[in-house]
Coordinates of C-alpha atoms in Angstrom, one line a residue:
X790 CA 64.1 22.0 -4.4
X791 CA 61.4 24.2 -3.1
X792 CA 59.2 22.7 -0.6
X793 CA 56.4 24.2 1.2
X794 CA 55.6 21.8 4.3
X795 CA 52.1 21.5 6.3
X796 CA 52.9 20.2 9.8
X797 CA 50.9 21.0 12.9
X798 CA 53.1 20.1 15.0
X799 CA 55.6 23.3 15.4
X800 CA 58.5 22.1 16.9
X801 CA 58.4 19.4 14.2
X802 CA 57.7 21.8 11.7
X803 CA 60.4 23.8 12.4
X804 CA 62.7 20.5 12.5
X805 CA 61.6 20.0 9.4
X806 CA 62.9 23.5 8.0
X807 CA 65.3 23.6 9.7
X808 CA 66.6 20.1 7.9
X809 CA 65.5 21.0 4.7
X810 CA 67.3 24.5 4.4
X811 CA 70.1 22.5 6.1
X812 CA 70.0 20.4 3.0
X813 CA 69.9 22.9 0.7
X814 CA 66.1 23.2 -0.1
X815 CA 64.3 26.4 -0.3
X816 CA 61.2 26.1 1.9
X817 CA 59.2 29.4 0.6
X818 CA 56.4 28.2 3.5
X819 CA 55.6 26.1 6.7
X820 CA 51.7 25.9 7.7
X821 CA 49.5 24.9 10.3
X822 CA 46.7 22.9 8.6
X823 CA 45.3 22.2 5.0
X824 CA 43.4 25.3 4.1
X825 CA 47.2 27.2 5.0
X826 CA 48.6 24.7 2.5
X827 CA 46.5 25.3 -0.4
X828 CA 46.8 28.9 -0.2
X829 CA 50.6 28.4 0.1
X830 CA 50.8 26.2 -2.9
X831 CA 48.8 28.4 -5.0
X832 CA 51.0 31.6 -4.2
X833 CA 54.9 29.8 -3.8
X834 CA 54.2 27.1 -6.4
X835 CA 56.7 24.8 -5.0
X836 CA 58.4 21.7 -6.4
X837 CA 57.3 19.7 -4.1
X838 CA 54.9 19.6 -0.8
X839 CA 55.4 17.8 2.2
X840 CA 52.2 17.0 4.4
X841 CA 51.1 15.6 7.7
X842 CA 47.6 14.2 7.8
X843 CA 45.7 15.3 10.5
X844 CA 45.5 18.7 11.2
X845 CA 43.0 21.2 12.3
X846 CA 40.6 22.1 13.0
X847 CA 39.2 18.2 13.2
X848 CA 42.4 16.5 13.3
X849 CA 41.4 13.8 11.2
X850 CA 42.5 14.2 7.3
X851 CA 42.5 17.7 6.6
X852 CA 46.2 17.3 5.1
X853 CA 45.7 14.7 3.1
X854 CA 42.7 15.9 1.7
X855 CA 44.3 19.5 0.8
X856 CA 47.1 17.5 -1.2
X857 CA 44.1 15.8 -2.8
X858 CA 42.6 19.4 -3.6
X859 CA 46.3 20.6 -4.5
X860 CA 46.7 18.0 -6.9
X861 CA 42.9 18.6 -8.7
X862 CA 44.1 21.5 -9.2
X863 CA 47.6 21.6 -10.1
X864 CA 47.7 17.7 -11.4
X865 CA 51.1 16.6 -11.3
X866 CA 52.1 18.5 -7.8
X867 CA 54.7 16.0 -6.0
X868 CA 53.6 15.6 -3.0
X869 CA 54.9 13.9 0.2
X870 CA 52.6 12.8 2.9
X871 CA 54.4 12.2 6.3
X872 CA 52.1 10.6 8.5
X873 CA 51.2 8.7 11.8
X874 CA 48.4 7.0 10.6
X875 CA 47.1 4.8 7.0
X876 CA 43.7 7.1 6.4
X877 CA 42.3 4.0 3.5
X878 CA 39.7 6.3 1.7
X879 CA 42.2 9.4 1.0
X880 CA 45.5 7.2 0.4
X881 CA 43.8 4.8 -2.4
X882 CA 42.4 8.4 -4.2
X883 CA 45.6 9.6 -3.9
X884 CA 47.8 6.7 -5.3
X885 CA 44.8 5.3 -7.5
X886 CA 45.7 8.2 -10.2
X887 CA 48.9 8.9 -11.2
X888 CA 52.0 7.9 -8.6
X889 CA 54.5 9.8 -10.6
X890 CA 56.3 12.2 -8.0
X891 CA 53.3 10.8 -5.0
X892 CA 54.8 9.1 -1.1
X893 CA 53.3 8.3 1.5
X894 CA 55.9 7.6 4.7
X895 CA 54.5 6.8 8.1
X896 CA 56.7 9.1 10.9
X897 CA 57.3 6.1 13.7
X898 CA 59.3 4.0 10.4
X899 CA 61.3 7.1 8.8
X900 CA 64.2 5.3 11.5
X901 CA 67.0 8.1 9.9
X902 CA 67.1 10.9 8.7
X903 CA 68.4 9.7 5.5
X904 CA 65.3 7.9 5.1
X905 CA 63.3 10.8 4.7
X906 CA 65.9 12.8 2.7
X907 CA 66.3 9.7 0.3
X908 CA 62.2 9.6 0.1
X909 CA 61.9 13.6 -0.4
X910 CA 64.7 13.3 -3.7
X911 CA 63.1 10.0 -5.0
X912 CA 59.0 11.8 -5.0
X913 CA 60.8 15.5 -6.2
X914 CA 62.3 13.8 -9.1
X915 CA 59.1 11.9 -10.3
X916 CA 59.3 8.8 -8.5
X917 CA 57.9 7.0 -6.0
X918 CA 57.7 6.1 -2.3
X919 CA 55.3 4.4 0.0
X920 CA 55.9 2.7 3.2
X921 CA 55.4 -1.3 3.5
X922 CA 52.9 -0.9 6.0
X923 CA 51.0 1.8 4.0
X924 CA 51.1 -1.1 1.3
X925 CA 50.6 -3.7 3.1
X926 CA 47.1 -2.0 4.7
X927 CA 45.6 -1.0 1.6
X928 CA 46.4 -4.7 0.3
X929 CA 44.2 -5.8 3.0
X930 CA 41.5 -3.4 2.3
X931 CA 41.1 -5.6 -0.9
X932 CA 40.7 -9.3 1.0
X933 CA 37.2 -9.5 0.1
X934 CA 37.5 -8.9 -3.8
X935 CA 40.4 -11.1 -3.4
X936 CA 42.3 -11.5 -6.9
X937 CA 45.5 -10.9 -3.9
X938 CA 43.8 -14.1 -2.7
X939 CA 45.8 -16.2 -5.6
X940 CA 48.7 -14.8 -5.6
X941 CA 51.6 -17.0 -3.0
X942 CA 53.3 -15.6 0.0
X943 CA 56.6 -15.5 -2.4
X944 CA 54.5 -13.2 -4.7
X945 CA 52.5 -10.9 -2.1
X946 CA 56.4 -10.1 -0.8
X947 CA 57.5 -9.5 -4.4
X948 CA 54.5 -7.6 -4.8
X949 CA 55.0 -5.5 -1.2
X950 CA 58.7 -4.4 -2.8
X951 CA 57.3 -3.5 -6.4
X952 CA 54.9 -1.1 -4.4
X953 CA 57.7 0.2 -2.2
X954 CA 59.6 1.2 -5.7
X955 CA 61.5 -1.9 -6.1
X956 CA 63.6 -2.5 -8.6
X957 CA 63.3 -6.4 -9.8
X958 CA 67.4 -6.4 -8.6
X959 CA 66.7 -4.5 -5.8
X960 CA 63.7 -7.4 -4.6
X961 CA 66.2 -9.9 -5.8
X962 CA 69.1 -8.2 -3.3
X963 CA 65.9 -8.2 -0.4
X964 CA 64.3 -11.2 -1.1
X965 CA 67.9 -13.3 -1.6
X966 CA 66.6 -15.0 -4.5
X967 CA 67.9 -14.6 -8.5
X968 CA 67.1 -11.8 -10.6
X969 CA 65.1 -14.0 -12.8
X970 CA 63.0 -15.8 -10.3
X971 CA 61.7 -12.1 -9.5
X972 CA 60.8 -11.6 -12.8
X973 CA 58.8 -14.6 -12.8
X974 CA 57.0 -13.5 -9.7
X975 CA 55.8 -10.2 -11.2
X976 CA 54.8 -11.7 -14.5
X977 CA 52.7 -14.2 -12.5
X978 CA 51.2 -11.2 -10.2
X979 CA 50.4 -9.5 -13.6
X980 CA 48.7 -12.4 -14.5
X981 CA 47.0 -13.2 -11.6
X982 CA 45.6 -9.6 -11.3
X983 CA 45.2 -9.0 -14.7
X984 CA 47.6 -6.0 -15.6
X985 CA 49.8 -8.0 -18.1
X986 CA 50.8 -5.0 -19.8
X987 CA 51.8 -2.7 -17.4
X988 CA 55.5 -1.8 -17.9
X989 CA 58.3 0.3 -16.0
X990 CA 58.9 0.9 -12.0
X991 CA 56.0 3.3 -11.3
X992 CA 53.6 2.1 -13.8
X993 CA 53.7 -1.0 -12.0
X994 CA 52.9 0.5 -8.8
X995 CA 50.5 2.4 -10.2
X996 CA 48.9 -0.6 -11.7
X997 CA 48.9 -2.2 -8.1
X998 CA 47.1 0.6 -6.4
X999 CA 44.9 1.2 -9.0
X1000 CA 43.8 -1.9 -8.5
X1001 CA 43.4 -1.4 -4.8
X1002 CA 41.1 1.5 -5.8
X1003 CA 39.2 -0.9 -7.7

């Protein structure tokens, strides 16, 4: 793939592309900060973009919001954000559109290597991939709305691993429970939260943090 990464950290930038062209990527640019990233995107047009979130000059969001920009205005982009840090406001816009070919990893869990590599392939083909802590932050966001409020401790883990990209087998393997008693959970989170007919892997997390955005 082609990847143009936004890191402003340049030793771990140049980790990074040093990895990736390791790997077999083509990385066409490595930038600074988020203004550097949108012009990058705009000239390279790359498959897929991998971004910290703070950056400067503030050091606060800059990344994330240039993916947002980046997406605005090139809407299906996949993007990667690789992160220290949940920023709520940025990361429910971005996953409360379309998740197709949208993660969101924080650094201190991406334990190997393979992690990330696993991650990058899963977002460049379309999918999916958020961090359980991501998830499990933005769920809380939500407490006071509280439809999450109904749902059992069973089901809030079911629903953690259908964020993550689950497979119901997959949450089944995790969970050590039957195929079918999964199945039950996420028909009774639909329920519970209203999204009855939402179908297919990232449709369902989509449906999830749409309703987060809610």
């Amino acid at each position: 793939m082609r990847v143009i990464l936004a890191e402003d950290s340049t030793l771990l930038r140049e980790g990074l592309v040093r990895l990736l062209v390791e790997e077999g990527h083509e990385v066409p640019a490595a930038v600074g900060d988020g203004a550097s990233l949108i012009e990058a995107v705009a000239e390279h047009g790359p498959d897929i973009v991998v971004a910290d979130v703070r950056m400067p000059p503030t050091h606060t969001d800059e990344g994330l919001r240039a993916v947002l920009e980046i997406r605005r205005r090139r809407p299906g982009t996949r993007v990667l954000v690789l992160s220290q840090y949940v920023e709520k406001r940025y990361a429910t816009e971005l996953m409360s559109g379309d998740v197709d070919g949208v993660g969101y990893l924080l650094k201190d869990r991406v334990a190997q290597v393979g992690d990330f590599l696993d991650a990058l392939d899963r977002v460049g083909a379309g999918g999916a991939a958020f961090d359980p802590e991501v998830v499990r932050q933005l769920l809380a966001r939500t407490t006071h709305v509280d439809p999450l409020a109904r749902l059992t401790p069973r089901e809030r883990d079911v629903l953690d691993h259908m964020a993550q990209g689950c497979t119901n087998a997959s949450i089944a393997q995790r969970l050590s429970v039957s195929q079918s008693a999964v199945e039950k959970h996420v028909n009774a989170i639909f329920d519970k939260l209203g999204l009855l007919h939402v179908t297919g892997y990232s449709r369902r997390v989509l449906a999830v943090l749409r309703y987060l955005g809610s």
